[in-house]
mmCIF file of C-alpha atoms in Angstrom:
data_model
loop_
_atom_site.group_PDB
_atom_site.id
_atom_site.type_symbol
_atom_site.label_atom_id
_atom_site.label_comp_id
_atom_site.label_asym_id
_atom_site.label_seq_id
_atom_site.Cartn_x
_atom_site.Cartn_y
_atom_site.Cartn_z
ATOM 1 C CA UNK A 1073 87.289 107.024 123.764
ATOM 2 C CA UNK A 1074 86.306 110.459 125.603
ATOM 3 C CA UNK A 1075 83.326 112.268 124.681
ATOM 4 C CA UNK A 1076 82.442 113.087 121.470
ATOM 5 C CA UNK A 1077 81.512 116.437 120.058
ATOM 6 C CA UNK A 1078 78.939 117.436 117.831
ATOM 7 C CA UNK A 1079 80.993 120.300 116.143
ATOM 8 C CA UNK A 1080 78.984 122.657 114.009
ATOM 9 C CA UNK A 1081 82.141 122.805 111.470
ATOM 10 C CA UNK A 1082 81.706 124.377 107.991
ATOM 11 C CA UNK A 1083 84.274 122.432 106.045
ATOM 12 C CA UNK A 1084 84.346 124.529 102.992
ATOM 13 C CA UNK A 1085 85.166 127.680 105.208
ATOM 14 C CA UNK A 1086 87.479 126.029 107.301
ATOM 15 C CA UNK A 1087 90.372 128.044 107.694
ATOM 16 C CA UNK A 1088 94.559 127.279 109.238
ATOM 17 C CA UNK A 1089 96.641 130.643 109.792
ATOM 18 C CA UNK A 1090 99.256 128.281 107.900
ATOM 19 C CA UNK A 1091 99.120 127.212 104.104
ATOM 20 C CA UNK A 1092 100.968 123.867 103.051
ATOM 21 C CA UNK A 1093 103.194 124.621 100.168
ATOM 22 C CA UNK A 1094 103.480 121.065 97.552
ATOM 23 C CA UNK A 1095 106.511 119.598 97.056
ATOM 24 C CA UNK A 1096 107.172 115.769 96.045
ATOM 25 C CA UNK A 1097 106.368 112.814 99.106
ATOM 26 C CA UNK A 1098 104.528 109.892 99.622
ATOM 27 C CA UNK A 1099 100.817 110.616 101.013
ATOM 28 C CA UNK A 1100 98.041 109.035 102.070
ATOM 29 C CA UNK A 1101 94.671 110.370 99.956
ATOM 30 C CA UNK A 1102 91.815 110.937 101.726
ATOM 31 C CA UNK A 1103 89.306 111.277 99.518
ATOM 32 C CA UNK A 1104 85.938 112.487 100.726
ATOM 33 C CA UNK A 1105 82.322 112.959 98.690
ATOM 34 C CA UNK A 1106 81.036 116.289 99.494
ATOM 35 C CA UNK A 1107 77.393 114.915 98.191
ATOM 36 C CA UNK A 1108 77.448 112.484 101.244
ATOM 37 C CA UNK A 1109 76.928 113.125 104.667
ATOM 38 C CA UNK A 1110 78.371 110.030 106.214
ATOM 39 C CA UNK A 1111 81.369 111.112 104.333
ATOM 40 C CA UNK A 1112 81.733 115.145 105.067
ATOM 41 C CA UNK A 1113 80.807 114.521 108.654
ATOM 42 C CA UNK A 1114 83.852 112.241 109.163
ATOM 43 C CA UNK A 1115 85.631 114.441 107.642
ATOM 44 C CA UNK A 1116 84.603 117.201 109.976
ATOM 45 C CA UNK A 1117 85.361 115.284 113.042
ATOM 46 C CA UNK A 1118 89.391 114.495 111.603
ATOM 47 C CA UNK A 1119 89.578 118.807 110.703
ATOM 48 C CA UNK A 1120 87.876 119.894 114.049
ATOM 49 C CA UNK A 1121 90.161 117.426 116.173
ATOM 50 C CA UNK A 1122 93.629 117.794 114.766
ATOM 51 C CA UNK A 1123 96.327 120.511 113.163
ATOM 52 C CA UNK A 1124 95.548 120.423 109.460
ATOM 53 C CA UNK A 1125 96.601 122.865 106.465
ATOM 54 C CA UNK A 1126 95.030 124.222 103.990
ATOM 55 C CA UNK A 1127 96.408 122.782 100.960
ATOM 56 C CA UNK A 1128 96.037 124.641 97.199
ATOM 57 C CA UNK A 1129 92.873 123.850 95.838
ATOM 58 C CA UNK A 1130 93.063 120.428 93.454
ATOM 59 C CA UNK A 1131 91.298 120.464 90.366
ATOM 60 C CA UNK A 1132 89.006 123.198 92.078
ATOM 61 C CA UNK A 1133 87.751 121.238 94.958
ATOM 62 C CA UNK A 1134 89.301 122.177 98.362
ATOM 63 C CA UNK A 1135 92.146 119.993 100.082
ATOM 64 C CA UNK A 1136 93.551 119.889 103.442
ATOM 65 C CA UNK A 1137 97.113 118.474 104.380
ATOM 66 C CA UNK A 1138 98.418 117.222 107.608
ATOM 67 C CA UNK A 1139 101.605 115.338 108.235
ATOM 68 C CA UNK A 1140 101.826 112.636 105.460
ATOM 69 C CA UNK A 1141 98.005 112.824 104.787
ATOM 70 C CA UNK A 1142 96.110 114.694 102.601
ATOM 71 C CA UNK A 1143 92.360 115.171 102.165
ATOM 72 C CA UNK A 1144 90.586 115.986 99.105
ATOM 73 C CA UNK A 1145 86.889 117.082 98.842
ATOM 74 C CA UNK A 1146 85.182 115.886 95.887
ATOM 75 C CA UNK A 1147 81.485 117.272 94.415
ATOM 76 C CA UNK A 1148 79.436 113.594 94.205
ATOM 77 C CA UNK A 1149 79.679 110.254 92.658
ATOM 78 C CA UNK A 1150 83.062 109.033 94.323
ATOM 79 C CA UNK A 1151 82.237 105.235 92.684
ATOM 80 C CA UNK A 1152 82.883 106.801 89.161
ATOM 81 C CA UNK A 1153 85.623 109.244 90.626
ATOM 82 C CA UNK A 1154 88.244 107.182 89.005
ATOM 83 C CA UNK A 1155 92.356 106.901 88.966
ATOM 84 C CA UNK A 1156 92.561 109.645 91.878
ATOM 85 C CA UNK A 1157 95.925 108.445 92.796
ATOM 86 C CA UNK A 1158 97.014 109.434 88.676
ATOM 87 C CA UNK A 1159 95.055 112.499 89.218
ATOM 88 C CA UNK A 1160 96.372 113.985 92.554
ATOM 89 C CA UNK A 1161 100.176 113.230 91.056
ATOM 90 C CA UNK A 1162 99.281 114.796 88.037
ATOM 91 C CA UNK A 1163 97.961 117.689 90.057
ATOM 92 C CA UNK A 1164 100.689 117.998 93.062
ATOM 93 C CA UNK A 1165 103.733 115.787 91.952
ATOM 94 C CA UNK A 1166 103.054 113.813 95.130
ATOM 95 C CA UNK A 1167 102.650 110.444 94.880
ATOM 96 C CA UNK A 1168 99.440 108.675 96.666
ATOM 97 C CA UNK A 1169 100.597 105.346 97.973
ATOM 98 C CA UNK A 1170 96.698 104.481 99.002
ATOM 99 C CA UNK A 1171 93.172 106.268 99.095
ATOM 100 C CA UNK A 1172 90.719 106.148 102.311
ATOM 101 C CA UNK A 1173 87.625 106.820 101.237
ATOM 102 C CA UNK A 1174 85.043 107.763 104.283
ATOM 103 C CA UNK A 1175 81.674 106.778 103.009
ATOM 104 C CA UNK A 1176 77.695 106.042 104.262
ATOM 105 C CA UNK A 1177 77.168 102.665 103.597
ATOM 106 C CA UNK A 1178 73.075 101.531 102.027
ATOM 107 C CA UNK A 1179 71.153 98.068 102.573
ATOM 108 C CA UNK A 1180 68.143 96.518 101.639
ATOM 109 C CA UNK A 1181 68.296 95.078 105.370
ATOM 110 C CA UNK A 1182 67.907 99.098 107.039
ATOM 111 C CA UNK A 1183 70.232 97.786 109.945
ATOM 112 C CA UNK A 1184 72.472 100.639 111.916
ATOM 113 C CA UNK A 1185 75.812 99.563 110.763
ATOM 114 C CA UNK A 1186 80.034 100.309 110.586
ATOM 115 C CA UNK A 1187 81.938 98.875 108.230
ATOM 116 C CA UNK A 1188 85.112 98.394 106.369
ATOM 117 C CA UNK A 1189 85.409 96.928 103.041
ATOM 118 C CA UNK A 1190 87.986 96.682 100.254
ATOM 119 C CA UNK A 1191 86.508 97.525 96.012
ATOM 120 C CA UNK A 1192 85.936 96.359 93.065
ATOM 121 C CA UNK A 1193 84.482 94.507 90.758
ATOM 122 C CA UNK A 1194 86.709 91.415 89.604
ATOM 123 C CA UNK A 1195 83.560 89.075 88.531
ATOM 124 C CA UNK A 1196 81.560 91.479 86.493
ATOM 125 C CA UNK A 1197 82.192 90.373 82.547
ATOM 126 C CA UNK A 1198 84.775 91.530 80.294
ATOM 127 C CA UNK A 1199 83.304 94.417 77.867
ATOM 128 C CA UNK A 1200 80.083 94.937 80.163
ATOM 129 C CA UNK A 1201 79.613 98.276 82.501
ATOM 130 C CA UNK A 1202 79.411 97.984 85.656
ATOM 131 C CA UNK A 1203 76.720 99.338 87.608
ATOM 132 C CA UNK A 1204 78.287 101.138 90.735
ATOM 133 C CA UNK A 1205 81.055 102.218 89.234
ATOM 134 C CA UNK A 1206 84.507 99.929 88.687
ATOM 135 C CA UNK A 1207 86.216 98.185 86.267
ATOM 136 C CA UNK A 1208 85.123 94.624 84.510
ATOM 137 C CA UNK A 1209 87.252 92.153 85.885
ATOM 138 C CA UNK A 1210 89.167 94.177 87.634
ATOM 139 C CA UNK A 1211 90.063 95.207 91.865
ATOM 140 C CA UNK A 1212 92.285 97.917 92.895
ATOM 141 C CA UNK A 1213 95.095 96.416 95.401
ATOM 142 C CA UNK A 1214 92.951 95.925 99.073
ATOM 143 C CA UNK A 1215 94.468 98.155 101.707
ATOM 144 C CA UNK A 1216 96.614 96.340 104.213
ATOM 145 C CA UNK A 1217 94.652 98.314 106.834
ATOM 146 C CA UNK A 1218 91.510 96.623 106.747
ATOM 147 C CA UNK A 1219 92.608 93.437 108.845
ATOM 148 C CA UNK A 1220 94.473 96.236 111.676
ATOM 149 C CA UNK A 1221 91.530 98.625 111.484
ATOM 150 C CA UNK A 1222 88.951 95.826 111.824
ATOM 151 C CA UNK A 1223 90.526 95.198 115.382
ATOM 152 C CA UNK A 1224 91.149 98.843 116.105
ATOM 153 C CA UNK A 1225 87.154 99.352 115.388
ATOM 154 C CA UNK A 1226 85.876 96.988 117.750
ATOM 155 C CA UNK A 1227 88.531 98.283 120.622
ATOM 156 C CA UNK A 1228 87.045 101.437 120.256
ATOM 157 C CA UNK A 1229 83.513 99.730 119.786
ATOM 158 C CA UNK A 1230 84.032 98.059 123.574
ATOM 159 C CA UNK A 1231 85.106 101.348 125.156
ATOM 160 C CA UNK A 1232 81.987 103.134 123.942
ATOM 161 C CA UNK A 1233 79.671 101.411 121.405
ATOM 162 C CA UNK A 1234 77.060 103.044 119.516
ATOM 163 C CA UNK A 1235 73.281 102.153 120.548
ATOM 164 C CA UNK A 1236 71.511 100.404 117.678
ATOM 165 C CA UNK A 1237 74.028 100.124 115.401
ATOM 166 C CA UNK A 1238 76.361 96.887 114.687
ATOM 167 C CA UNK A 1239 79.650 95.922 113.561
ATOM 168 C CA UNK A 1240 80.750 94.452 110.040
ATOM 169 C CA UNK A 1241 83.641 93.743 107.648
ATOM 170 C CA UNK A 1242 81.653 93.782 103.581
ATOM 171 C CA UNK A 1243 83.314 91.710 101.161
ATOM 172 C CA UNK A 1244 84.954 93.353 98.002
ATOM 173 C CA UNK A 1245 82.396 95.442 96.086
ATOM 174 C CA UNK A 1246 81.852 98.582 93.377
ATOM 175 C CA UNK A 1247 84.143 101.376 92.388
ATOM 176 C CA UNK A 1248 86.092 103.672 91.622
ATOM 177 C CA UNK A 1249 89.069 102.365 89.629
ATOM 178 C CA UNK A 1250 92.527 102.850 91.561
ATOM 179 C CA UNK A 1251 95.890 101.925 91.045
ATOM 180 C CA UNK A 1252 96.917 101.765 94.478
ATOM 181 C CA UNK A 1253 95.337 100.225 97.596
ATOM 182 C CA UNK A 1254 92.113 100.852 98.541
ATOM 183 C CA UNK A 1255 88.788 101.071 101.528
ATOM 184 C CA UNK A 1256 85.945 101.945 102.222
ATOM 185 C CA UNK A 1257 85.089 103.062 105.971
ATOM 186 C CA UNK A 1258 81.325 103.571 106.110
ATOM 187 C CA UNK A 1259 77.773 104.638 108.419
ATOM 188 C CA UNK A 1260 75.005 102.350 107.496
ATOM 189 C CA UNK A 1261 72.770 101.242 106.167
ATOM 190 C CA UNK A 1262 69.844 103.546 105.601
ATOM 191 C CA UNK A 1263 69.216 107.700 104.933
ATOM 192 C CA UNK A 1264 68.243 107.811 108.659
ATOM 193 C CA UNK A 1265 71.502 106.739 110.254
ATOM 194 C CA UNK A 1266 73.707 108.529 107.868
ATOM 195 C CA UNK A 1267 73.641 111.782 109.374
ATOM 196 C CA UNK A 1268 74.856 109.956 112.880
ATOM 197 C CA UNK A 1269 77.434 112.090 114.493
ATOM 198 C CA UNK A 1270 78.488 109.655 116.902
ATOM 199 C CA UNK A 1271 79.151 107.243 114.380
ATOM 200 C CA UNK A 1272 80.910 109.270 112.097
ATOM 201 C CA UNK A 1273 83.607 110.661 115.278
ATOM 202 C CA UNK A 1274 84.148 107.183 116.243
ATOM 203 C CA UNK A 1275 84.928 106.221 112.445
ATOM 204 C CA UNK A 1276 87.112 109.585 112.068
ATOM 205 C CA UNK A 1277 89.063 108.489 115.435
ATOM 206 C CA UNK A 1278 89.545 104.756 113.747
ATOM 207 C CA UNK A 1279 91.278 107.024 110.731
ATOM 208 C CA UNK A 1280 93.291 109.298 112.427
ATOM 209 C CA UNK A 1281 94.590 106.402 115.202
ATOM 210 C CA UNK A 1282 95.367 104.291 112.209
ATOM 211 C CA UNK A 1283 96.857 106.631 110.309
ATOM 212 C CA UNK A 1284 99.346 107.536 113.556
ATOM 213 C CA UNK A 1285 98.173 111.395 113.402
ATOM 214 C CA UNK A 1286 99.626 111.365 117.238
ATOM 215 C CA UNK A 1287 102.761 109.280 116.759
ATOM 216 C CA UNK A 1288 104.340 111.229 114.496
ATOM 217 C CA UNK A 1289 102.711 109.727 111.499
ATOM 218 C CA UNK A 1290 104.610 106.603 111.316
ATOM 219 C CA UNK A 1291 101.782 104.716 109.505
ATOM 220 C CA UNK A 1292 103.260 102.233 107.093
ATOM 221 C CA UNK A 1293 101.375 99.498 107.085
ATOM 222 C CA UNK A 1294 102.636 96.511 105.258
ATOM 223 C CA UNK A 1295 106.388 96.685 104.778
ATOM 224 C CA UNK A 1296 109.561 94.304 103.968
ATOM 225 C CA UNK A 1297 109.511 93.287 107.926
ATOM 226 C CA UNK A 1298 106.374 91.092 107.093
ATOM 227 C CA UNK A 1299 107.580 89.152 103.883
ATOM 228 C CA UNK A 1300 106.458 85.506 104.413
ATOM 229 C CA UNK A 1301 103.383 86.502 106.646
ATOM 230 C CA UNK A 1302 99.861 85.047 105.181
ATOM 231 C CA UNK A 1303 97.247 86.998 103.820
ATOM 232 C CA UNK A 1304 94.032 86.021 104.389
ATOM 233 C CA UNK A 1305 91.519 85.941 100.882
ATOM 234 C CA UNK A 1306 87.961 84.297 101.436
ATOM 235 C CA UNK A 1307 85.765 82.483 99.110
ATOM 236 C CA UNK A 1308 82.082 82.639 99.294
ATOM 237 C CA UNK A 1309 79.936 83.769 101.748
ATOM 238 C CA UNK A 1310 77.619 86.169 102.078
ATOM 239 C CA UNK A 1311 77.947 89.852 101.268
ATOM 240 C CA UNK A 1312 78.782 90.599 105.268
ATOM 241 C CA UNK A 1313 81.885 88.297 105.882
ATOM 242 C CA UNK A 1314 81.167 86.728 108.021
ATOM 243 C CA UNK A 1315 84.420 84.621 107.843
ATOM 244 C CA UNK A 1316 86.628 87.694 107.659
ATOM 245 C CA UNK A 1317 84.940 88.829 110.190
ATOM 246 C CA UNK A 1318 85.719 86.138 112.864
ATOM 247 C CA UNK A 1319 89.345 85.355 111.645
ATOM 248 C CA UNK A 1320 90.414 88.959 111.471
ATOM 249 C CA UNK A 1321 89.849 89.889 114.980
ATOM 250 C CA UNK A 1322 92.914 87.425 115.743
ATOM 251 C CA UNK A 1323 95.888 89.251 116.289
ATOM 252 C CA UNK A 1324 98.179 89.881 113.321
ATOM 253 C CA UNK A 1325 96.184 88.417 110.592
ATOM 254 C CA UNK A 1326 96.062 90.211 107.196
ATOM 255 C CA UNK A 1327 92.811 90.185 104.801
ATOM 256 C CA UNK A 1328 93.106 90.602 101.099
ATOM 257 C CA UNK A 1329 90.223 90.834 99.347
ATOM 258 C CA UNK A 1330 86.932 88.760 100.002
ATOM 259 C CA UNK A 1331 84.525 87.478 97.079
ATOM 260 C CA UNK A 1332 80.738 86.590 97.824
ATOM 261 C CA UNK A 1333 79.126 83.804 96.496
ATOM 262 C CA UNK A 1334 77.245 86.353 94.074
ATOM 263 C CA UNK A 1335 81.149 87.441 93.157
ATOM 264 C CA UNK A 1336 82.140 83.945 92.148
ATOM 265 C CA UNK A 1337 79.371 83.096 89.217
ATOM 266 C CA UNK A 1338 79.198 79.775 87.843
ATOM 267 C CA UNK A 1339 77.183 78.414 84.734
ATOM 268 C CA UNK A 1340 75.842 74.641 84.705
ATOM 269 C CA UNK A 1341 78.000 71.616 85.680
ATOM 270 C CA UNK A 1342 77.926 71.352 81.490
ATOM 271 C CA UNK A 1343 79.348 74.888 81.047
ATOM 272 C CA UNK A 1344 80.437 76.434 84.385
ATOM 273 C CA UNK A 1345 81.696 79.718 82.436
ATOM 274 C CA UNK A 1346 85.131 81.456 82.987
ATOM 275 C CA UNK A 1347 83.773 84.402 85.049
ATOM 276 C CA UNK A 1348 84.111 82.483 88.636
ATOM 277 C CA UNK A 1349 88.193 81.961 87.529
ATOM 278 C CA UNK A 1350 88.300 85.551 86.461
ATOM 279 C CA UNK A 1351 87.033 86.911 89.792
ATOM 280 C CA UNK A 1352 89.064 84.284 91.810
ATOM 281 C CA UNK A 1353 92.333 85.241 89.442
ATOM 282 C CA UNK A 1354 91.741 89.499 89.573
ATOM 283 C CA UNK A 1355 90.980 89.170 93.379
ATOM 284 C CA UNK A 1356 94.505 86.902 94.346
ATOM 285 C CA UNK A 1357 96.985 89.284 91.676
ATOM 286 C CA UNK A 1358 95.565 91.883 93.271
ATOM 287 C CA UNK A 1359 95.913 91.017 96.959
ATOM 288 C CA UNK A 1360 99.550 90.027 96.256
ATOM 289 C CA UNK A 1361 100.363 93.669 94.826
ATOM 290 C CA UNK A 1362 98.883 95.387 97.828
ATOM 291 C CA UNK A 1363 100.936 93.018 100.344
ATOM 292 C CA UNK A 1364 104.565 92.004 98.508
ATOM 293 C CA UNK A 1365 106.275 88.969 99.892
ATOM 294 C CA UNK A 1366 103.030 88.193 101.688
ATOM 295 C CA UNK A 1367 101.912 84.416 101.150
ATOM 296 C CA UNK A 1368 98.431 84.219 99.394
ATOM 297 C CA UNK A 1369 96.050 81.882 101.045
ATOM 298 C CA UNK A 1370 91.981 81.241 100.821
ATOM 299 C CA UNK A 1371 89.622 80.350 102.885
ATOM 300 C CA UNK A 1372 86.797 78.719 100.869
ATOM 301 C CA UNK A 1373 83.608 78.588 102.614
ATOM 302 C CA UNK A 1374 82.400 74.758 101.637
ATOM 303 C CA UNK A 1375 78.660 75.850 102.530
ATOM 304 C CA UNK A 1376 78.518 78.476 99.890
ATOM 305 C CA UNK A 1377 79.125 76.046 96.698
ATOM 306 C CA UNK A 1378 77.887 72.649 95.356
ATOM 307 C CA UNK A 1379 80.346 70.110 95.169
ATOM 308 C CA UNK A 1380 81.671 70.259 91.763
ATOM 309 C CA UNK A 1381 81.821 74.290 92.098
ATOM 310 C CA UNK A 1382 84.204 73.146 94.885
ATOM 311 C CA UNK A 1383 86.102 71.327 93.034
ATOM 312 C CA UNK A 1384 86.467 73.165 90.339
ATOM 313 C CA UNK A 1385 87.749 76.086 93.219
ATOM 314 C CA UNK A 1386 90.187 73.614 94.544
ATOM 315 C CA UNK A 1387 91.938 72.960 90.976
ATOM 316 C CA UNK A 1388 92.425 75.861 90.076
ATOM 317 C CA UNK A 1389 94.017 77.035 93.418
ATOM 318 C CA UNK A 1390 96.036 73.979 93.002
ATOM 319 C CA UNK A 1391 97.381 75.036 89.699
ATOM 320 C CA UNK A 1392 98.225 78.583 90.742
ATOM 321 C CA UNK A 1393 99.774 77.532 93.697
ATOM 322 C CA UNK A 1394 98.128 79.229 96.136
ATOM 323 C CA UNK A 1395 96.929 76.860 99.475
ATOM 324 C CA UNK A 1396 93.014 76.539 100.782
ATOM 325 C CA UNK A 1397 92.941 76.537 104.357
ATOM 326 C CA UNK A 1398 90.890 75.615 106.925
ATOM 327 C CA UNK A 1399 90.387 78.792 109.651
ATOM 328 C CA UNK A 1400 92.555 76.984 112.125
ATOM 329 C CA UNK A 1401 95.392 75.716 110.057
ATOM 330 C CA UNK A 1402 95.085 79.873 108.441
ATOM 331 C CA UNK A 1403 95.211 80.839 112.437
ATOM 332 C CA UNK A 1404 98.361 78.409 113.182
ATOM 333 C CA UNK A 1405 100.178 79.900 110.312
ATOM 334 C CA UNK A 1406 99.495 83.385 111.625
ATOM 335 C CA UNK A 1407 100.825 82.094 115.060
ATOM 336 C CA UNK A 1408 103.811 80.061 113.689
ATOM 337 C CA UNK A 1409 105.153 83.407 111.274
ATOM 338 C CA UNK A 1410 105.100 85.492 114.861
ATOM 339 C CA UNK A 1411 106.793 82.463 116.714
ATOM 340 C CA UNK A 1412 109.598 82.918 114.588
ATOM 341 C CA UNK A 1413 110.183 86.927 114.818
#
């Protein structure tokens, strides 16, 4: 990965002899929280290490533009910074096609962590607010990246991994409200490890790789060439994936969104409530807007629920239409959809 730099960057004075003028395109957002170190410090890492812009200032807050990629610098709160994709438009007549939002990452558990995650809040119930931000019953698109950047984190992670800290996919949680695909790339878990340079270049090299800033920025991600390909959503599970986790460092495999047992609430056997079928329902029309022509699958992990919860899953996948697979029929599917490129 090279050695990384502990650049003593001021990103609010950062300065380009050039100034990007706006005109209509098709961008990829950025968008970083300026009350977050995490955040600012990956951030500081993609401006030190590459050719950006400055770009005119968007509602106030500076923004930076490089190739097809623009970053915005926002004052606090990004869960509750909501509809940025309506807002930059609205702002620069360019449309935002999906938002990267570099972020620190907190746990009860205090572990050093890296992780990617996909948002919202598609189990929370109808009329209620949610706590960290989000919609009720609702999950922005997942961004097609997070299965490709999963596997691009750990090759960087086996060329030079971080003492202490660990590895993890998080399954879909809190805000802000988007239109348009979404993730979360994050330093965890605790105030201590936030401030870790190391952690936040590696995470800003996972960005800038994945977003092609040295091939010309040809970073489409999903596109018409894989219509028919399955996407991957899990069922159950605990909040760190551990399903997702496993499957998607196979070659070629797609996640969608993935639900924790906490985001699939039942009531009694009696009464199991409607909020489990509203999560499971939010997450899947969601996943198939962020990856068109893909074919939805789940993965239900049998450990997580009682029987009947199980069957209740199974019934109403059934009646949607969409398949449960096991991880090696999901894996042979993967394998068969290459097979016949």
């Amino acid at each position: 990965m090279g050695t990384r730099v502990r650049g003593s960057l001021s990103i609010l004075a950062f300065k380009k002899s050039t100034h990007l003028s706006r005109n209509m395109s098709d961008v990829v957002l950025i968008a970083v929280n300026n009350d977050d170190i995490a955040s600012t410090n990956q951030a500081k890492f993609l401006l030190e290490n590459h050719q950006w812009s400055k770009y005119d200032d968007v509602e106030s807050q500076p923004a930076f533009a490089i190739g097809n990629v623009r970053m915005w610098f926002l004052p606090e709160r990004i869960l509750w910074e909501d509809h940025l994709d309506q807002r930059w438009n609205d702002a620069t007549k360019e449309t935002v096609r999906e938002v990267i939002f570099p972020s620190r990452h907190a746990a009860v558990s205090g572990k050093p962590c890296l992780t990617l995650h996909p948002i919202g809040v598609p189990h929370h119930p109808l009329g209620e607010k949610p706590p960290f931000g989000g919609r009720s019953g609702f999950a922005p698109p997942p961004n097609p990246r997070i299965g490709p950047w999963w596997r691009l984190l750990h090759k960087k992670w086996e060329e030079d991994a971080i003492p202490d800290f660990s590895l993890s996919l998080e399954v879909t949680h809190h805000g802000p409200i988007l239109d348009v695909p979404a993730l979360f790339i994050e330093v965890g878990s605790t105030e201590p490890y936030w401030p870790n340079e190391e952690a936040a270049q590696l995470l800003a090299e996972v960005i800038a790789e994945g977003l092609a800033f040295s091939d010309g920025f040809s970073n489409e991600c999903w596109s018409s060439r894989q219509i028919g390909e399955p996407v991957l959503v899990t069922l159950g599970g605990g909040h760190y994936a551990p399903k997702a986790n496993k499957l998607g460092l196979e070659n070629n495999v797609w996640i969608g969104h993935m639900l924790a047992n906490h985001s699939l609430p039942f009531g009694s056997q009696e009464n199991p409530g409607i909020l489990w079928k509203q999560s499971i329902d939010a997450a899947l029309a969601s996943t198939q807007e962020a990856f068109p022509g893909g074919v939805i699958v789940c993965n239900v992990e049998k450990k997580s629920f009682k029987g009947w919860q199980r069957q209740l899953i199974y019934k109403h996948l059934e009646s949607i239409g969409v398949e449960v697979v096991r991880s090696n029929a999901f894996l042979e599917m993967v394998k068969g959809c290459r097979e016949v490129e």
